[in-house]
Coordinates of C-alpha atoms and ligand atoms in Angstrom, one line a residue:
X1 CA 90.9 92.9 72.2
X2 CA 94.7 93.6 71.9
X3 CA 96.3 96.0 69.9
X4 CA 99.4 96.8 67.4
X5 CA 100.4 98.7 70.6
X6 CA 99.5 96.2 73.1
X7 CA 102.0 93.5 71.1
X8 CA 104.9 96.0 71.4
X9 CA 104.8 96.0 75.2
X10 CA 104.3 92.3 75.3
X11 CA 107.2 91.6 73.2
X12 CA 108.8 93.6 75.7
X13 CA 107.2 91.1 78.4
X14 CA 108.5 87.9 76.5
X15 CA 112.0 89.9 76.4
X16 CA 112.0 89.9 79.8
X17 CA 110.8 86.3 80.2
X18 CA 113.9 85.7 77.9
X19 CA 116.2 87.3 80.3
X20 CA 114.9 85.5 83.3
X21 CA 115.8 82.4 81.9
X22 CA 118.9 83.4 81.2
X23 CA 119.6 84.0 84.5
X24 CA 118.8 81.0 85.7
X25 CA 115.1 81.3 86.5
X26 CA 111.8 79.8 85.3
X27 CA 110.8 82.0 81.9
X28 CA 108.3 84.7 82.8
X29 CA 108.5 88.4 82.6
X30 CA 106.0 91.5 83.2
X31 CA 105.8 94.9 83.2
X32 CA 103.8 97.7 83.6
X33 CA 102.5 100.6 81.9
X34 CA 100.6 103.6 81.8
X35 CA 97.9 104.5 79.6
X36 CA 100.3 106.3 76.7
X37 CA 102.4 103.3 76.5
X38 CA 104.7 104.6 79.2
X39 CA 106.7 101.7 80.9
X40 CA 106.4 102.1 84.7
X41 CA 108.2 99.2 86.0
X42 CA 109.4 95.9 84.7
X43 CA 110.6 92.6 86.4
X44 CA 111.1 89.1 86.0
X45 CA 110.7 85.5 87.1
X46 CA 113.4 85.4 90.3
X47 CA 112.3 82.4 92.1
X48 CA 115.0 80.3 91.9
X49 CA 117.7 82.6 92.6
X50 CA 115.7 84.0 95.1
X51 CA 114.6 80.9 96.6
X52 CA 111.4 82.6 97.2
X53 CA 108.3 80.9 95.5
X54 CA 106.4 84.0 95.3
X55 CA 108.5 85.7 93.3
X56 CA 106.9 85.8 90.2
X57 CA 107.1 89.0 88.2
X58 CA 103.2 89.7 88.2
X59 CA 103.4 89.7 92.3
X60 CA 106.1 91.8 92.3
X61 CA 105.0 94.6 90.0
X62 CA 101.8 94.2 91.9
X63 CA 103.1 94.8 95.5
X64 CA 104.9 97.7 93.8
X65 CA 102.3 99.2 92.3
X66 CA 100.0 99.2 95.9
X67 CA 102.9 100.4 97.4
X68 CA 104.4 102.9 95.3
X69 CA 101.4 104.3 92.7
X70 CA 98.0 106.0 94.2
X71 CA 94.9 104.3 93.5
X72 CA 93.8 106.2 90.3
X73 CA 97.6 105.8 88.8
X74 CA 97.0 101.9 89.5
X75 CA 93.7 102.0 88.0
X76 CA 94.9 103.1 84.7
X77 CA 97.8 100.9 84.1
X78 CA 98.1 97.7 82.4
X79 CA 100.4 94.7 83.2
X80 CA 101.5 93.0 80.3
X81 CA 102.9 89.7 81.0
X82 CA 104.6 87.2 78.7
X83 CA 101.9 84.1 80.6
X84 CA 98.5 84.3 81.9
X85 CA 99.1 85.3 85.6
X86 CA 98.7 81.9 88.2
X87 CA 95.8 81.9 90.7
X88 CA 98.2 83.3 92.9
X89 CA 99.5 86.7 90.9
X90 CA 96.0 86.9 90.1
X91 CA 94.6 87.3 93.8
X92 CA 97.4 90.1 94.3
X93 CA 97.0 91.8 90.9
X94 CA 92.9 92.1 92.1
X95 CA 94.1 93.3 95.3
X96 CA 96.5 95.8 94.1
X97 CA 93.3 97.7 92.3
X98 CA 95.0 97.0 88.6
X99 CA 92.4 96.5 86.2
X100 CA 93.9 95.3 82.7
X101 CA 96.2 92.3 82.1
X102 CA 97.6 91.8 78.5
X103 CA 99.2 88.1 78.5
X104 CA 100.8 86.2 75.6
X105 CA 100.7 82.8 76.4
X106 CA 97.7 81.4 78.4
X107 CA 97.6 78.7 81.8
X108 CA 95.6 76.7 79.7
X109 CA 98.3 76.7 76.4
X110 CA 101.7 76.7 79.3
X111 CA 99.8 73.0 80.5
X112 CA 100.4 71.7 77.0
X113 CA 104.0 72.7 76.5
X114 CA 104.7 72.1 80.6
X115 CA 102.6 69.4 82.5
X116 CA 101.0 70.6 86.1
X117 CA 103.2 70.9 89.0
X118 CA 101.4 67.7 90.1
X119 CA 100.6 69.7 93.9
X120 CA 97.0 69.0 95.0
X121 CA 94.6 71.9 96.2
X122 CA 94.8 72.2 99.7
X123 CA 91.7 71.5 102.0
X124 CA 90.9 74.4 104.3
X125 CA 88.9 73.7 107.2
X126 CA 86.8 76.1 109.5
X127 CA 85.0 78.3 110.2
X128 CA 85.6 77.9 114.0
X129 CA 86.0 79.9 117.2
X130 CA 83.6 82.9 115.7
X131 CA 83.1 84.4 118.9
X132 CA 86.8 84.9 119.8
X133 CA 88.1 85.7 116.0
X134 CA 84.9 88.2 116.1
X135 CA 86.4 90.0 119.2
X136 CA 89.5 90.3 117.1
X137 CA 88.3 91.4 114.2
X138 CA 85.1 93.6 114.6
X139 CA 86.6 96.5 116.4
X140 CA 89.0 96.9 113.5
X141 CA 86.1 97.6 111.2
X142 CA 83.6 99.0 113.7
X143 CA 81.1 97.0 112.7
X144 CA 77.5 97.8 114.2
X145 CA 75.6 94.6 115.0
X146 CA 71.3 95.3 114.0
Ligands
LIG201 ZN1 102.2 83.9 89.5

């Protein structure tokens, strides 16, 4: 359930979406913020002038957060974000340890004002090789065998 306070940070998050299309990007902004309301970092959508496809605000401030915040800082913050975060922001946000996202606009709502990108999943194949990807990969986590 969002609050009074909650819609002050998103406006900011829609701000910033604002500003990334103004300079030339697709129209999606994010930011971050402590418990008190405290902004901790901010981006916006930069794929285009990038040229990077993963740069989408909610990665960003993710990847920031891992790498900048400890874990209990990270636990306690929020990302409010002006659209429901993609399949891909929202592997990394899990992975970064965040535990709150605020959005404004949902995936579901975006499809209605912008059709899908048309790009098919892609079919993973495997597992295979177990044995030598084992050898690889059990040492690292010491992983006793019964
Ligand atoms: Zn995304």
């Amino acid at each position: 359930m969002t609050t009074t306070a909650d819609h002050a940070l998103l406006r900011r998050a829609v701000a910033l979406a604002a500003e990334a299309r103004e300079n030339g990007n697709p129209p999606y902004g994010s930011l971050l913020a402590a418990p008190d309301g405290t902004v901790l970092a901010e981006d916006r959508n930069t794929t285009l002038t990038d040229r990077d496809i993963t740069a989408h605000p909610e990665l960003k401030l993710a990847r920031w957060a891992a790498a900048e915040l400890d874990a209990a800082t990270v636990a306690a913050t929020t990302m409010y974000t002006s659209c429901e975060p993609c399949t891909m922001c929202a592997a990394v946000i899990q992975q970064a340890g965040l535990r709150r996202v605020v959005f404004a606009l949902s995936g579901e709502q975006l499809l209605t004002i912008r059709p899908g990108n048309g790009r098919p999943p892609v079919p993973q194949e495997g597992p295979a090789l177990l044995e030598e990807v084992r050898a690889v990969v059990e040492p690292y986590y010491d992983v006793r065998r019964p």
